[in-house]
Each structure stands twice: as C-alpha cells, then as structure tokens.
Amino acid sequence: MRLVLLGAPGAGKGTQAKKLIEKYGIPQISTGDILRKAVADGTPLGKEAKSYMDKGGLVPDSVVIGLVKERLAQDDCKKGYILDGFPRTTPQAEALDKVLADMKSPLDVALSVDVDKNDLMKRLTGRRTCKSCQQMYNVYFSSPKKDGVCDKCGGQLFQRDDDKEETIKNRLDVYEKSTAPLIDYYKKQNILKSVVGVGSIDDIFNKIVAVIGTK
Ligand code: AP5
C-alpha cells in the first residue's frame, strides 16, 4: 500500500498513521517528524527548517523533496509506506509523481481526512506528546491520567513549539492556500478517497480501512 495522507493541521493524520502502520506493516514517513528531529539535533537542515516552522510556514520544496526521495529509496519502503504531511504543495506532488514513475511504483491512494476548521484549533492547542515514546494526548479530549506524564511509558509530555494560537492560524491559512488544492490534484488522478475525521479515533480508523481496502 502506497498511501498519501492529506488533511489540515490537526486533522488526525499522525494519530491515524500510527494505527495504519500496525495494520499494514509499512512505515510512516512524516516530514514534520523528520524536520522536528533535525531541529532537535541542531543539524544544518534543522537550523534552516526551524525559521519556517516557528512561523507556521512551509520549508522550501527543494529541501523537503530531497528528504523524501532519500527516504523512499530505503529498503523498508519496498512493501509500501504512509506519507504523512507530504506532499504539501503542487510542486511537491509533481516531484513525487516523477520519483514514483521512475521507480515504477505509483501511489495507490491519496486519503483526505476532513475536519471542520473550528475543531482544529482545540485539537492543536490541546495536543501533548510524549518525549520518549511519541504517544499523543489531548488535554481536552484524551488527557493523560497524571498531568504531564505519559500513561504508556511514564515519559514527560511536551507541547509542540508551533501549537501556539497565532502560529496555528498561519498554518491553517497556509494549508488552505498551498495544500488544499492537492485534493483536486489527486481527484483528477482518480486515486482520491475521503473520510470525515470527526468521532472516535477507532471509528475513523475503521472508516479509513473500509475506503482504502486491505491491499
Ligand atoms: P506536520 O508535523 O506535518 O504538522 P501538520 O500537518 O500541521 O499536522 P499535525 O501534526 O499538526 O496534525 P495531524 O493531522 O498529524 O494531527 P494529530 O494526529 O497530531 O508539520 C509541521 C511543520 O513542518 C509544518 O508547519 C511545516 O513548517 C513543516 N513541514 C512538514 N512537512 C512539510 C512539507 N511537506 N513541506 C514543507 N514544510 C513541511 O492530532 C492532533 C491532536 O488532535 C492530537 O492531540 C490528537 O490526540 C487529537 N486527535 C486526533 N484525532 C482526534 C479525534 N478523532 N478526536 C479528537 N481529538 C483527536
């Protein structure tokens, strides 16, 4: 299964990707996670990316396309993968098509997870993530038993730097302008599927599996 997850910031792409990797046994490739790791490690890439991410803008296409190309060439992607947060612009989508055409392995599905803008702000301001195991919580919808501590591993929870209200507004604007047009892009390729991303995480997951199939 070669899958692209589309959806606004906070739509639940990361949450659902974690469940999909278990079901399908394929890796999640999250450009956001790769970039956050580079920022945390203080690499040259991280230093460049940080200035864009802190403002809620997009890291330049050339940088992100290079990262994904390298990642797709790794062995664990042979059986498929879940692209989470990539592509995010039309040039990124076109570059991905070209790379995959060269590999003779086109995408199977582009899945759009649709959530109303009003719900997204609460999801993002309330998000907390475990530093050790990356388990996600939400102070409004799925809070940990003990404040700031991961139920699963006892790790410390943190709030992402870009989950501040002003930055979120910018991220949502950037999504509308640069990423939402990809819904039409994949519709024209006849590989677009959509689910409403509201309700329980398990119900949404079951809807996703029903529309993408078990290939
Ligand atoms: P990235 O990390 O990709 O962030 P994003 O797209 O903004 O998406 P999020 O991770 O915020 O949300 P999500 O949809 O994964 O939701 P989640 O499952 O976490 O990108 C960050 C930055 O990196 C970008 O702004 C950009 O600067 C840069 N970048 C990354 N990729 C790039 C690219 N390709 N090109 C250029 N720049 C790039 O859920 C959110 C919260 O909601 C959680 O608390 C969760 O518990 C909760 N939740 C989930 N599902 C539900 C539900 N059903 N009901 C209630 N709560 C729920």
Short mmCIF file of C-alpha atoms and ligand atoms in Angstrom, two decimals:
data_model
loop_
_atom_site.label_atom_id
_atom_site.label_comp_id
_atom_site.label_asym_id
_atom_site.label_seq_id
_atom_site.Cartn_x
_atom_site.Cartn_y
_atom_site.Cartn_z
CA MET A 1 0.00 0.00 0.00
CA ARG A 2 1.48 3.33 -1.10
CA LEU A 3 -0.60 5.95 0.61
CA VAL A 4 -0.61 9.74 0.95
CA LEU A 5 -2.45 11.19 3.95
CA LEU A 6 -3.94 14.60 3.26
CA GLY A 7 -5.64 16.83 5.79
CA ALA A 8 -5.36 20.13 7.61
CA PRO A 9 -3.07 20.54 10.63
CA GLY A 10 -4.76 18.69 13.48
CA ALA A 11 -6.99 16.55 11.25
CA GLY A 12 -5.53 13.44 12.88
CA LYS A 13 -3.07 12.31 10.19
CA GLY A 14 -0.37 11.37 12.70
CA THR A 15 -2.86 9.65 15.01
CA GLN A 16 -4.29 7.51 12.20
CA ALA A 17 -0.86 6.85 10.63
CA LYS A 18 0.28 5.20 13.89
CA LYS A 19 -2.64 2.77 13.65
CA LEU A 20 -2.17 2.18 9.93
CA ILE A 21 1.49 1.19 10.31
CA GLU A 22 0.42 -1.53 12.74
CA LYS A 23 -2.32 -2.85 10.49
CA TYR A 24 -0.43 -2.76 7.19
CA GLY A 25 3.15 -3.31 8.44
CA ILE A 26 4.51 -0.39 6.44
CA PRO A 27 6.43 2.67 7.65
CA GLN A 28 5.05 6.15 8.28
CA ILE A 29 7.08 8.87 6.61
CA SER A 30 6.23 12.11 8.37
CA THR A 31 8.12 15.10 7.00
CA GLY A 32 7.08 17.03 10.13
CA ASP A 33 8.71 14.38 12.38
CA ILE A 34 11.86 14.26 10.23
CA LEU A 35 12.16 18.06 10.36
CA ARG A 36 11.47 18.25 14.12
CA LYS A 37 14.21 15.68 14.72
CA ALA A 38 16.63 17.73 12.62
CA VAL A 39 15.71 20.83 14.66
CA ALA A 40 16.21 18.95 17.95
CA ASP A 41 19.57 17.59 16.75
CA GLY A 42 20.66 21.07 15.67
CA THR A 43 21.73 19.90 12.18
CA PRO A 44 22.18 22.44 9.32
CA LEU A 45 18.85 21.20 7.90
CA GLY A 46 17.20 21.71 11.30
CA LYS A 47 18.59 25.23 11.62
CA GLU A 48 17.21 26.15 8.20
CA ALA A 49 13.84 24.46 8.80
CA LYS A 50 13.26 25.99 12.24
CA SER A 51 12.78 29.53 10.98
CA TYR A 52 9.93 28.42 8.68
CA MET A 53 8.33 26.01 11.15
CA ASP A 54 8.25 28.51 14.02
CA LYS A 55 6.19 30.88 11.86
CA GLY A 56 3.87 28.13 10.65
CA GLY A 57 5.16 28.45 7.09
CA LEU A 58 6.40 25.72 4.78
CA VAL A 59 10.01 24.59 4.48
CA PRO A 60 11.20 25.12 0.86
CA ASP A 61 10.09 22.44 -1.61
CA SER A 62 13.63 21.61 -2.71
CA VAL A 63 14.64 20.71 0.86
CA VAL A 64 11.62 18.52 1.60
CA ILE A 65 11.59 16.78 -1.79
CA GLY A 66 15.23 15.78 -1.29
CA LEU A 67 14.43 14.33 2.14
CA VAL A 68 11.51 12.25 0.89
CA LYS A 69 13.41 10.98 -2.16
CA GLU A 70 16.14 9.66 0.10
CA ARG A 71 13.66 8.07 2.48
CA LEU A 72 11.66 6.33 -0.26
CA ALA A 73 14.82 4.66 -1.53
CA GLN A 74 15.29 2.80 1.76
CA ASP A 75 14.56 -0.92 1.96
CA ASP A 76 11.63 -0.74 4.38
CA CYS A 77 9.61 1.22 1.78
CA LYS A 78 9.59 -1.64 -0.71
CA LYS A 79 6.29 -3.03 0.63
CA GLY A 80 4.72 0.43 0.76
CA TYR A 81 4.52 3.43 3.06
CA ILE A 82 2.29 6.11 4.50
CA LEU A 83 3.32 9.63 3.54
CA ASP A 84 2.11 11.94 6.31
CA GLY A 85 2.43 15.69 5.67
CA PHE A 86 3.95 15.26 2.21
CA PRO A 87 3.21 16.43 -0.44
CA ARG A 88 2.01 19.82 0.73
CA THR A 89 2.29 21.85 -2.48
CA THR A 90 1.65 21.14 -6.15
CA PRO A 91 5.39 21.17 -7.00
CA GLN A 92 5.94 18.58 -4.21
CA ALA A 93 3.13 16.40 -5.63
CA GLU A 94 4.57 16.65 -9.14
CA ALA A 95 8.06 15.80 -7.89
CA LEU A 96 6.66 12.78 -6.02
CA ASP A 97 4.86 11.56 -9.16
CA LYS A 98 8.11 11.80 -11.08
CA VAL A 99 10.14 9.90 -8.46
CA LEU A 100 7.50 7.17 -8.27
CA ALA A 101 7.22 6.92 -12.06
CA ASP A 102 10.99 6.37 -12.19
CA MET A 103 10.59 3.66 -9.53
CA LYS A 104 7.63 2.20 -11.48
CA SER A 105 5.55 2.22 -8.30
CA PRO A 106 2.77 4.83 -8.43
CA LEU A 107 0.62 5.80 -5.46
CA ASP A 108 -2.36 3.58 -4.65
CA VAL A 109 -4.42 6.07 -2.64
CA ALA A 110 -4.48 9.69 -1.53
CA LEU A 111 -6.68 9.80 1.55
CA SER A 112 -8.14 13.08 2.71
CA VAL A 113 -9.13 13.29 6.39
CA ASP A 114 -11.70 16.09 6.60
CA VAL A 115 -12.27 18.05 9.81
CA ASP A 116 -14.05 21.37 10.27
CA LYS A 117 -11.74 24.34 10.90
CA ASN A 118 -13.48 25.12 14.22
CA ASP A 119 -12.48 21.74 15.68
CA LEU A 120 -8.85 22.02 14.61
CA MET A 121 -7.81 24.86 16.93
CA LYS A 122 -8.81 22.93 20.08
CA ARG A 123 -7.12 19.78 18.84
CA LEU A 124 -3.87 21.62 18.21
CA THR A 125 -3.73 23.86 21.30
CA GLY A 126 -4.63 20.80 23.42
CA ARG A 127 -2.10 18.39 21.89
CA ARG A 128 0.64 16.99 24.14
CA THR A 129 3.20 14.39 23.00
CA CYS A 130 5.43 12.04 24.96
CA LYS A 131 9.14 12.86 24.61
CA SER A 132 10.08 9.19 24.95
CA CYS A 133 7.53 7.12 23.02
CA GLN A 134 5.72 9.84 20.96
CA GLN A 135 2.29 8.76 22.30
CA MET A 136 -0.15 11.61 21.70
CA TYR A 137 -2.67 13.08 24.16
CA ASN A 138 -5.05 15.97 24.18
CA VAL A 139 -5.86 17.96 27.29
CA TYR A 140 -9.44 18.45 26.06
CA PHE A 141 -10.25 15.06 24.54
CA SER A 142 -7.84 12.39 25.78
CA SER A 143 -5.86 13.66 28.74
CA PRO A 144 -3.26 11.50 30.50
CA LYS A 145 -4.11 10.10 33.94
CA LYS A 146 -1.39 12.22 35.53
CA ASP A 147 -0.77 15.76 34.27
CA GLY A 148 2.29 15.99 32.00
CA VAL A 149 3.16 12.27 32.30
CA CYS A 150 2.73 9.57 29.65
CA ASP A 151 0.33 6.77 30.68
CA LYS A 152 2.20 4.29 28.50
CA CYS A 153 5.85 4.78 29.49
CA GLY A 154 5.98 7.43 32.23
CA GLY A 155 7.81 9.85 29.87
CA GLN A 156 7.45 13.61 30.03
CA LEU A 157 4.81 15.25 27.82
CA PHE A 158 5.59 18.38 25.81
CA GLN A 159 3.70 20.90 23.67
CA ARG A 160 4.97 21.50 20.14
CA ASP A 161 6.50 24.95 19.52
CA ASP A 162 4.16 25.52 16.57
CA ASP A 163 1.00 24.70 18.56
CA LYS A 164 0.54 28.30 19.71
CA GLU A 165 -2.66 30.04 18.65
CA GLU A 166 -1.05 32.62 16.32
CA THR A 167 1.15 30.03 14.62
CA ILE A 168 -1.78 27.65 14.24
CA LYS A 169 -3.79 30.37 12.44
CA ASN A 170 -0.94 30.77 9.99
CA ARG A 171 -0.60 27.01 9.50
CA LEU A 172 -4.31 26.76 8.71
CA ASP A 173 -4.06 29.62 6.18
CA VAL A 174 -1.03 28.02 4.56
CA TYR A 175 -2.94 24.73 4.36
CA GLU A 176 -5.90 26.38 2.57
CA LYS A 177 -3.69 28.19 0.11
CA SER A 178 -0.97 25.64 -0.66
CA THR A 179 -2.15 22.16 0.32
CA ALA A 180 -5.95 22.03 -0.12
CA PRO A 181 -5.55 22.24 -3.95
CA LEU A 182 -3.97 18.76 -3.80
CA ILE A 183 -7.41 17.32 -3.17
CA ASP A 184 -8.32 18.23 -6.76
CA TYR A 185 -4.91 17.15 -7.97
CA TYR A 186 -5.50 13.59 -6.75
CA LYS A 187 -9.18 13.63 -7.71
CA LYS A 188 -8.06 14.15 -11.30
CA GLN A 189 -5.76 11.12 -10.96
CA ASN A 190 -8.76 9.07 -9.71
CA ILE A 191 -6.98 7.98 -6.54
CA LEU A 192 -8.65 10.31 -4.03
CA LYS A 193 -10.64 8.87 -1.12
CA SER A 194 -12.10 10.88 1.75
CA VAL A 195 -13.30 10.26 5.28
CA VAL A 196 -14.77 12.62 7.84
CA GLY A 197 -12.20 12.80 10.65
CA VAL A 198 -14.64 13.54 13.47
CA GLY A 199 -15.73 10.99 16.08
CA SER A 200 -13.75 8.39 17.97
CA ILE A 201 -10.23 7.58 16.75
CA ASP A 202 -11.17 3.89 16.34
CA ASP A 203 -14.31 4.68 14.34
CA ILE A 204 -12.35 6.94 12.00
CA PHE A 205 -9.71 4.23 11.61
CA ASN A 206 -12.37 1.67 10.67
CA LYS A 207 -13.79 4.07 8.08
CA ILE A 208 -10.31 4.57 6.65
CA VAL A 209 -9.66 0.85 6.34
CA ALA A 210 -13.05 0.43 4.66
CA VAL A 211 -12.26 3.03 1.99
CA ILE A 212 -8.61 2.19 1.31
CA GLY A 213 -9.02 -1.58 1.34
CA THR A 214 -6.59 -4.20 2.62
CA LYS A 215 -4.07 -4.40 -0.21
P1 AP5 B 1 3.48 18.46 10.48
O1 AP5 B 1 4.16 17.84 11.63
O2 AP5 B 1 3.22 17.66 9.27
O3 AP5 B 1 2.16 19.13 11.07
P2 AP5 B 1 0.68 19.33 10.47
O4 AP5 B 1 0.42 18.95 9.08
O5 AP5 B 1 0.41 20.73 10.83
O6 AP5 B 1 -0.12 18.27 11.16
P3 AP5 B 1 -0.18 17.99 12.66
O7 AP5 B 1 0.93 17.05 13.06
O8 AP5 B 1 -0.26 19.27 13.44
O9 AP5 B 1 -1.61 17.32 12.79
P4 AP5 B 1 -2.13 15.86 12.47
O10 AP5 B 1 -3.10 15.91 11.36
O11 AP5 B 1 -1.00 14.87 12.36
O12 AP5 B 1 -2.95 15.61 13.80
P5 AP5 B 1 -2.61 14.70 15.07
O13 AP5 B 1 -2.83 13.27 14.73
O14 AP5 B 1 -1.28 15.09 15.64
O15 AP5 B 1 4.29 19.77 10.01
C1 AP5 B 1 4.82 20.71 10.91
C2 AP5 B 1 5.60 21.77 10.14
O16 AP5 B 1 6.72 21.15 9.44
C3 AP5 B 1 4.84 22.50 9.02
O17 AP5 B 1 4.10 23.59 9.53
C4 AP5 B 1 5.98 22.92 8.10
O18 AP5 B 1 6.65 24.06 8.59
C5 AP5 B 1 6.94 21.75 8.17
N1 AP5 B 1 6.66 20.74 7.11
C6 AP5 B 1 6.25 19.45 7.33
N2 AP5 B 1 6.07 18.83 6.14
C7 AP5 B 1 6.37 19.74 5.17
C8 AP5 B 1 6.35 19.70 3.75
N3 AP5 B 1 5.96 18.58 3.09
N4 AP5 B 1 6.70 20.81 3.07
C9 AP5 B 1 7.09 21.93 3.72
N5 AP5 B 1 7.11 22.04 5.06
C10 AP5 B 1 6.76 20.96 5.79
O19 AP5 B 1 -3.77 15.16 16.06
C11 AP5 B 1 -3.81 16.47 16.61
C12 AP5 B 1 -4.47 16.43 18.00
O20 AP5 B 1 -5.82 16.03 17.85
C13 AP5 B 1 -3.83 15.43 18.99
O21 AP5 B 1 -3.86 15.97 20.30
C14 AP5 B 1 -4.72 14.19 18.90
O22 AP5 B 1 -4.71 13.45 20.11
C15 AP5 B 1 -6.09 14.85 18.65
N6 AP5 B 1 -6.99 13.99 17.86
C16 AP5 B 1 -6.69 13.20 16.81
N7 AP5 B 1 -7.79 12.57 16.34
C17 AP5 B 1 -8.82 13.02 17.12
C18 AP5 B 1 -10.22 12.74 17.15
N8 AP5 B 1 -10.79 11.88 16.28
N9 AP5 B 1 -10.97 13.39 18.07
C19 AP5 B 1 -10.42 14.25 18.96
N10 AP5 B 1 -9.10 14.53 19.00
C20 AP5 B 1 -8.32 13.92 18.09
#
